[in-house]
XYZ file of C-alpha atoms in Angstrom:
489
model
C -0.285 -0.136 -0.242
C 1.579 3.602 -0.667
C 2.426 4.811 2.312
C 0.772 8.171 1.389
C -2.309 6.276 2.061
C -1.766 7.118 5.495
C 0.006 9.015 8.476
C 1.888 8.896 10.958
C -0.792 9.263 13.565
C -3.327 6.616 11.368
C -0.283 4.383 11.497
C -0.141 5.173 15.683
C -3.579 4.600 16.101
C -3.506 1.013 13.781
C -0.251 -0.243 16.458
C -2.467 0.054 19.028
C -5.761 -1.391 17.605
C -4.410 -4.386 16.783
C -1.989 -4.844 19.630
C -5.207 -4.897 21.788
C -7.220 -7.230 19.538
C -3.676 -9.054 19.481
C -4.582 -9.777 23.264
C -8.141 -10.050 23.064
C -7.329 -12.915 20.012
C -5.996 -14.503 22.540
C -8.619 -14.984 25.015
C -11.784 -14.757 22.150
C -10.321 -16.007 18.825
C -11.851 -13.783 15.357
C -11.631 -12.984 11.682
C -12.419 -9.577 10.735
C -13.911 -10.238 7.036
C -14.737 -8.162 4.735
C -17.130 -7.846 1.456
C -17.748 -5.082 -0.405
C -18.219 -5.320 -4.215
C -19.082 -2.516 -7.016
C -22.168 -1.241 -8.283
C -24.318 -4.341 -8.970
C -22.332 -6.984 -7.571
C -24.508 -8.553 -4.990
C -22.877 -7.641 -1.329
C -26.597 -7.859 0.380
C -27.038 -11.459 -0.718
C -23.417 -12.667 -0.822
C -23.725 -12.054 3.343
C -27.502 -13.525 3.274
C -26.888 -16.709 1.910
C -24.118 -17.401 3.691
C -25.100 -16.200 7.313
C -28.081 -18.983 5.951
C -26.635 -21.867 4.871
C -23.889 -22.694 7.982
C -26.691 -21.601 9.961
C -29.141 -23.960 8.368
C -26.304 -26.824 7.375
C -26.554 -26.095 4.477
C -24.570 -28.086 1.521
C -21.142 -26.919 1.750
C -19.247 -29.418 0.968
C -15.986 -27.917 0.340
C -15.741 -26.652 3.752
C -13.768 -29.168 5.380
C -14.645 -28.464 9.275
C -18.166 -28.653 8.582
C -17.836 -31.549 5.904
C -16.591 -33.553 8.300
C -18.678 -32.977 11.417
C -15.870 -30.814 13.539
C -18.396 -27.878 13.980
C -20.924 -28.356 16.801
C -22.937 -25.696 16.984
C -22.763 -21.580 14.834
C -24.857 -18.689 16.180
C -25.436 -15.300 15.825
C -24.216 -12.844 18.745
C -23.916 -9.454 19.382
C -21.590 -7.516 16.946
C -18.693 -6.176 19.016
C -18.278 -2.450 17.558
C -22.193 -0.655 19.019
C -21.668 2.595 16.781
C -21.686 0.530 13.850
C -25.429 -0.564 12.757
C -25.726 -4.427 12.440
C -26.694 -6.327 9.280
C -29.906 -7.159 9.233
C -29.969 -10.406 8.134
C -33.603 -11.527 9.259
C -34.809 -9.318 6.906
C -32.609 -9.768 3.723
C -33.570 -13.631 4.116
C -36.938 -13.298 5.159
C -36.877 -10.885 1.255
C -35.307 -13.795 -0.392
C -37.108 -16.467 0.903
C -40.077 -15.744 1.828
C -41.535 -12.596 -0.605
C -38.357 -14.030 -3.318
C -37.323 -10.432 -4.070
C -34.007 -9.480 -3.805
C -32.209 -6.747 -1.112
C -31.708 -3.479 -1.035
C -28.286 -2.817 -2.517
C -25.754 -1.817 0.538
C -25.818 1.905 1.270
C -23.737 1.999 4.820
C -21.661 0.070 6.377
C -22.952 -2.849 8.212
C -21.840 -5.842 10.452
C -22.989 -8.885 11.864
C -20.847 -11.661 14.095
C -21.420 -15.541 13.597
C -19.527 -17.426 16.047
C -18.692 -21.412 15.032
C -17.556 -23.619 17.343
C -15.775 -26.479 16.450
C -13.189 -29.102 17.253
C -9.524 -28.509 15.758
C -8.761 -31.407 13.263
C -4.815 -32.180 15.297
C -4.379 -32.911 18.483
C -2.115 -30.039 19.171
C -4.845 -27.680 18.174
C -7.235 -29.625 20.212
C -4.722 -28.752 23.105
C -4.939 -25.023 22.622
C -7.562 -24.036 20.872
C -10.393 -22.377 22.570
C -12.764 -24.029 19.952
C -14.498 -20.895 19.529
C -14.148 -18.372 15.841
C -15.730 -15.317 15.725
C -16.428 -14.307 12.121
C -16.946 -10.313 12.301
C -18.615 -9.770 9.164
C -18.165 -6.313 7.976
C -20.451 -4.429 5.374
C -19.116 -1.857 3.188
C -20.597 -0.237 0.176
C -17.992 -0.739 -3.380
C -18.333 3.181 -4.064
C -16.275 3.969 -0.334
C -13.354 1.583 -1.350
C -12.493 2.521 -4.592
C -12.282 7.213 -2.412
C -9.702 5.369 -0.439
C -7.146 5.391 -3.836
C -8.065 9.842 -2.658
C -6.370 10.096 0.250
C -2.189 10.307 -2.166
C -3.718 13.304 -4.132
C -4.117 16.726 -3.615
C -6.534 18.376 -6.098
C -5.211 19.636 -8.310
C -4.299 16.033 -9.121
C -7.445 14.535 -7.850
C -9.439 17.343 -10.785
C -6.517 16.105 -13.262
C -6.885 12.548 -13.295
C -10.982 13.083 -12.464
C -11.490 15.451 -16.194
C -9.107 13.943 -17.939
C -11.116 9.645 -17.759
C -14.193 12.001 -18.063
C -13.328 12.957 -21.593
C -11.990 9.601 -22.464
C -14.744 7.265 -25.056
C -18.017 7.178 -23.820
C -18.060 9.066 -20.939
C -17.612 12.916 -22.968
C -20.717 12.414 -23.524
C -22.089 11.745 -20.570
C -19.865 14.601 -18.682
C -20.667 16.913 -21.247
C -22.856 19.295 -19.031
C -20.595 19.130 -16.427
C -17.479 19.668 -18.594
C -19.409 22.389 -20.728
C -19.896 24.258 -17.552
C -16.589 23.629 -16.403
C -15.366 25.620 -18.927
C -17.204 28.527 -17.946
C -15.466 28.936 -14.671
C -13.135 30.966 -13.909
C -10.867 28.880 -11.068
C -9.410 31.983 -9.747
C -12.397 34.173 -9.545
C -13.920 35.026 -6.334
C -15.836 31.924 -4.651
C -19.468 31.670 -4.615
C -22.167 29.359 -3.450
C -24.194 29.342 -6.116
C -21.098 28.278 -8.270
C -19.821 25.767 -6.598
C -23.559 23.821 -5.999
C -24.385 24.116 -9.280
C -20.892 21.998 -9.654
C -20.797 19.529 -7.952
C -24.990 18.812 -9.467
C -23.749 18.854 -12.705
C -20.817 16.395 -11.732
C -22.216 13.953 -9.468
C -25.148 13.735 -12.492
C -22.637 12.940 -14.416
C -21.309 9.954 -12.209
C -24.912 9.041 -12.179
C -25.123 8.642 -16.111
C -21.968 6.292 -15.471
C -23.254 3.907 -13.356
C -26.765 3.837 -14.863
C -27.555 -0.412 -16.112
C -27.517 1.149 -20.228
C -23.425 1.810 -19.432
C -22.664 -0.256 -16.241
C -19.195 1.824 -16.036
C -16.956 1.433 -12.358
C -14.205 4.117 -11.681
C -16.204 6.724 -10.071
C -15.084 8.755 -7.361
C -15.990 10.038 -5.121
C -17.946 7.625 -3.754
C -19.749 9.379 -1.074
C -21.950 11.791 -4.210
C -23.425 8.885 -5.185
C -24.703 8.340 -1.816
C -24.898 11.340 0.254
C -27.384 10.051 3.109
C -26.431 12.344 5.918
C -24.043 14.624 4.471
C -26.693 15.344 1.750
C -26.137 19.125 0.849
C -22.905 19.531 3.240
C -19.476 21.194 2.212
C -17.259 18.577 2.281
C -19.782 17.490 -0.971
C -20.282 20.557 -2.647
C -17.399 20.253 -4.682
C -15.736 19.379 -8.135
C -13.252 18.583 -10.434
C -11.574 21.292 -12.413
C -9.889 22.044 -15.352
C -7.417 24.240 -16.227
C -5.745 25.013 -12.977
C -3.438 27.296 -12.849
C 0.389 26.527 -11.120
C 0.798 27.706 -7.499
C -1.591 28.214 -4.860
C -4.449 29.565 -5.649
C -5.659 32.389 -4.160
C -7.389 33.144 -0.756
C -11.195 33.600 -1.569
C -10.853 31.869 -4.693
C -13.112 29.307 -5.815
C -10.306 26.775 -7.078
C -9.392 27.628 -2.954
C -12.720 26.616 -1.662
C -12.685 23.444 -4.092
C -9.911 22.260 -2.157
C -10.809 22.983 0.862
C -13.957 21.273 0.600
C -11.596 18.337 -1.103
C -9.673 17.700 1.998
C -12.491 18.125 4.288
C -14.092 14.760 2.013
C -11.180 13.267 3.260
C -10.579 13.974 6.629
C -13.919 13.623 7.145
C -15.196 10.919 5.409
C -12.569 9.091 3.879
C -9.932 9.001 6.379
C -12.127 7.142 9.039
C -13.400 4.616 7.038
C -9.945 3.548 6.002
C -8.838 4.226 9.537
C -11.443 2.499 11.666
C -12.723 -0.186 9.387
C -11.077 -0.816 6.422
C -7.404 -1.137 8.546
C -8.647 -3.510 10.589
C -9.794 -6.170 8.229
C -8.173 -9.787 8.268
C -9.158 -10.997 4.843
C -11.401 -9.857 2.521
C -13.974 -10.836 -0.464
C -14.828 -8.457 -3.470
C -17.643 -8.980 -5.550
C -18.203 -7.774 -9.182
C -20.803 -7.892 -11.807
C -18.314 -9.375 -14.661
C -20.926 -10.344 -16.738
C -22.437 -6.928 -16.631
C -20.290 -4.740 -17.988
C -19.582 -7.353 -20.474
C -23.149 -7.141 -21.453
C -21.987 -3.196 -21.725
C -19.024 -4.198 -24.110
C -15.592 -2.947 -23.793
C -15.108 -0.093 -22.472
C -17.727 -1.231 -19.691
C -14.943 -4.221 -18.968
C -11.655 -1.959 -19.159
C -12.923 0.555 -16.908
C -13.869 -2.878 -14.363
C -10.576 -3.656 -14.766
C -8.877 0.266 -13.613
C -11.479 -0.012 -10.931
C -10.302 -3.407 -9.402
C -6.582 -2.349 -9.566
C -7.559 0.802 -7.745
C -9.515 -1.789 -5.014
C -6.311 -3.720 -4.871
C -3.619 -0.942 -4.259
C -5.404 0.124 -1.174
C -4.909 -3.198 0.462
C -2.941 -3.471 3.196
C -2.100 -6.598 2.335
C 0.143 -9.578 2.889
C 1.109 -12.261 5.814
C 1.534 -11.473 8.901
C 4.535 -13.236 10.970
C 3.049 -13.779 14.618
C 4.688 -11.702 15.775
C 4.162 -8.431 13.548
C 0.855 -9.213 14.066
C 0.815 -7.619 17.122
C 2.168 -4.340 15.785
C 0.038 -4.496 12.785
C -2.916 -5.950 10.975
C -2.606 -7.639 6.821
C -5.182 -8.840 4.955
C -3.448 -12.130 3.772
C -6.139 -13.465 1.649
C -7.853 -11.680 -0.936
C -11.310 -13.784 -2.714
C -12.042 -11.676 -6.059
C -15.960 -13.081 -6.973
C -17.387 -13.313 -10.162
C -21.407 -13.051 -9.275
C -24.583 -14.188 -10.772
C -22.739 -17.525 -12.164
C -25.511 -18.916 -12.948
C -27.178 -17.348 -14.895
C -24.470 -18.941 -17.519
C -24.280 -22.692 -18.406
C -21.649 -24.546 -16.074
C -20.061 -25.317 -19.118
C -19.103 -21.797 -19.302
C -18.343 -21.243 -15.097
C -14.228 -21.565 -15.965
C -14.622 -19.470 -18.691
C -15.838 -16.978 -16.404
C -13.128 -17.607 -14.318
C -10.570 -16.922 -16.546
C -11.967 -14.000 -17.603
C -12.182 -12.564 -14.263
C -8.041 -13.455 -13.383
C -7.297 -11.493 -16.955
C -8.676 -8.183 -15.312
C -6.842 -8.986 -12.111
C -3.481 -10.509 -12.959
C -2.398 -7.224 -14.665
C -2.528 -5.608 -11.125
C -1.483 -8.128 -9.699
C 1.044 -8.244 -11.276
C 2.805 -3.971 -10.432
C 1.381 -4.453 -7.025
C 2.910 -8.008 -6.055
C 0.616 -8.405 -2.909
C 3.594 -8.374 -0.512
C 2.302 -12.419 0.200
C -1.180 -12.039 0.458
C -2.907 -15.133 -1.454
C -5.995 -13.887 -3.814
C -8.423 -16.458 -5.467
C -10.614 -16.083 -8.127
C -13.568 -17.739 -9.136
C -16.970 -17.582 -9.976
C -20.337 -18.634 -7.930
C -23.679 -17.872 -7.427
C -24.687 -16.297 -4.057
C -27.948 -17.470 -4.768
C -28.990 -19.783 -7.419
C -31.819 -18.765 -8.685
C -31.907 -21.155 -12.150
C -31.421 -24.976 -13.073
C -29.605 -25.963 -16.099
C -31.675 -27.958 -18.581
C -31.417 -29.370 -22.210
C -34.234 -28.477 -25.604
C -33.615 -29.105 -29.661
C -32.776 -26.599 -31.752
C -32.304 -27.801 -35.463
C -31.527 -30.551 -34.315
C -29.369 -30.111 -32.004
C -29.137 -29.826 -27.948
C -28.856 -27.154 -27.060
C -27.860 -26.040 -23.362
C -30.150 -23.459 -21.414
C -30.604 -21.562 -18.003
C -34.155 -22.315 -16.153
C -36.044 -19.478 -14.059
C -38.457 -17.081 -13.730
C -37.512 -13.525 -15.170
C -38.345 -10.609 -12.241
C -41.311 -9.453 -13.385
C -40.313 -6.728 -16.286
C -38.017 -7.729 -18.467
C -38.348 -8.606 -21.358
C -37.103 -11.524 -24.450
C -36.770 -11.272 -27.854
C -40.013 -8.487 -27.531
C -41.945 -10.113 -24.395
C -43.011 -8.962 -21.336
C -43.049 -11.506 -18.447
C -44.721 -10.726 -15.704
C -42.979 -12.728 -13.224
C -43.998 -16.028 -12.159
C -43.966 -17.278 -15.721
C -40.622 -19.301 -15.759
C -39.012 -19.339 -19.107
C -35.566 -21.281 -21.337
C -32.901 -19.071 -21.972
C -29.606 -20.327 -24.322
C -27.641 -17.071 -22.381
C -24.582 -17.548 -24.947
C -20.854 -19.421 -24.711
C -17.626 -17.422 -23.366
C -14.835 -18.116 -25.750
C -12.448 -20.819 -23.626
C -9.582 -17.907 -23.965
C -10.355 -14.374 -22.216
C -8.104 -12.617 -24.843
C -10.379 -13.731 -27.467
C -13.462 -11.997 -25.276
C -11.596 -8.906 -24.805
C -11.319 -8.754 -29.068
C -15.044 -9.493 -29.333
C -16.250 -6.695 -27.410
C -13.469 -4.460 -28.904
C -14.763 -5.514 -32.958
C -18.604 -5.128 -31.760
C -21.215 -2.914 -32.588
C -22.191 -0.475 -30.226
C -25.392 -2.131 -28.274
C -24.172 -5.742 -29.708
C -24.642 -7.855 -26.635
C -22.366 -11.102 -26.838
C -24.674 -12.582 -24.025
C -28.094 -13.425 -23.358
C -28.760 -11.345 -19.812
C -31.814 -10.995 -17.762
C -32.343 -11.183 -14.235
C -34.293 -14.141 -12.614
C -36.491 -13.716 -9.572
C -35.187 -15.733 -6.657
C -35.994 -19.307 -6.388
C -38.799 -20.776 -4.974
C -37.685 -22.831 -1.268
C -38.561 -26.164 -0.435
C -40.129 -27.285 2.885
C -39.423 -30.167 4.412
C -42.097 -32.280 6.066
C -41.657 -30.522 9.091
C -42.667 -27.479 7.579
C -37.978 -26.778 7.719
C -37.449 -24.090 4.980
C -34.531 -26.363 2.923
C -31.179 -23.921 3.014
C -30.871 -21.457 0.372
C -29.046 -22.578 -3.061
C -25.944 -21.164 -4.326
C -22.678 -22.045 -7.321
C -19.917 -21.730 -5.074
C -20.317 -20.984 -1.309
C -18.492 -23.190 0.019
C -15.362 -22.961 -2.101
C -15.224 -19.027 -1.121
C -15.755 -19.837 2.995
C -12.993 -22.869 2.891
C -10.786 -20.532 1.471
C -11.513 -17.672 3.406
C -11.438 -19.077 6.861
C -10.925 -22.826 6.484
C -7.377 -22.519 8.218
C -8.734 -20.668 10.853
C -10.417 -23.987 11.805
C -7.981 -25.963 10.771
């Protein structure tokens, strides 16, 4: 992690927190698992399904401690951080299972503690291990994560990078109104609240247009502009990048000086507290991405996703900890990058989706090095909303997926009511991910390589005793084993 992301004060506070946490862990072992994802990736669904499967004996064959019967009890407990909102698991799972609707997306940070009682696999472990592990699941928006690089940028650098990016590709059209308004403004002019507000609103509209389903772009800092919460209308969110900044320090009382001050306030009061109080305290991390949505939106959306993932990985305090170093610092030593909604493809394309995802992160991993941290790339579906089937088409067997499209979804001019099942041929990903990137570059505007629609959550069957079965998934157990399996050995 670039040293400029932290100050000496940050590092001192983090060292104290690491020491306190290490001492507490000797008595009550715990692990802080960060769950984040870029837009539409399904963070809330992932946590809800993971917890539901653990609590209800779901099918998790790759989760070794559960498969071997070494886990004796799993329960929810009060979270350790009283000032952090609780992840409302019960509400979200009710939406999925009872109402068959997707829960609301993550808008703020939340936390949930899940405690497992287990027996160590080794006699030595059974002698010294307390046989209990608490998993503190920390859920936060991916937009907040993409703000962290701002800690290493001054206002001039932020403006130059943002304006340059806004003038490229399809962003130029989306940013037209904001850039046109910015061109009429003199940064050296006297500061005006009306001008600052107009620029901020135009800039926010540009970010929203980038995030829309029609474009599905991923690199969108500052993240709180898209989810302001109780900061809406505050000076810390009433600023915007400016083009054509003059060299040197801005004149006191100028528009540029106002923007710089508010940008620094945003970093000090919004970004840095999130980094210090939450992000820098994580032990393991999973990053969920909607690669299929980006693929369907074309080459620019895919390249933007690749850029965003590079920014994300560069911010992690990644690496392995020795016994002694763990007393003074925390490092994220295992990271999962997961392409979600694998149930929207036939299983034959799942390895190809993983290959595409690996291709998206490999250059960033090579550049950053990751300092000994382990990184696993996989395709998963937190909730499997479809099943696979085969249909005859033109005398050949065609692999399809079957599910209930959400109300309003349209296929070949037919609009669905949210109740009727249908079979869809989703299309195939190429075996070589480089072939996919070449196809995207040459594809006409608006052409989709995959047939992609949103499905309703599945109907969960009940047992004879009226007990709801666990939520179906794809490879949730593989992610769970990689993230915490070693702590239950």
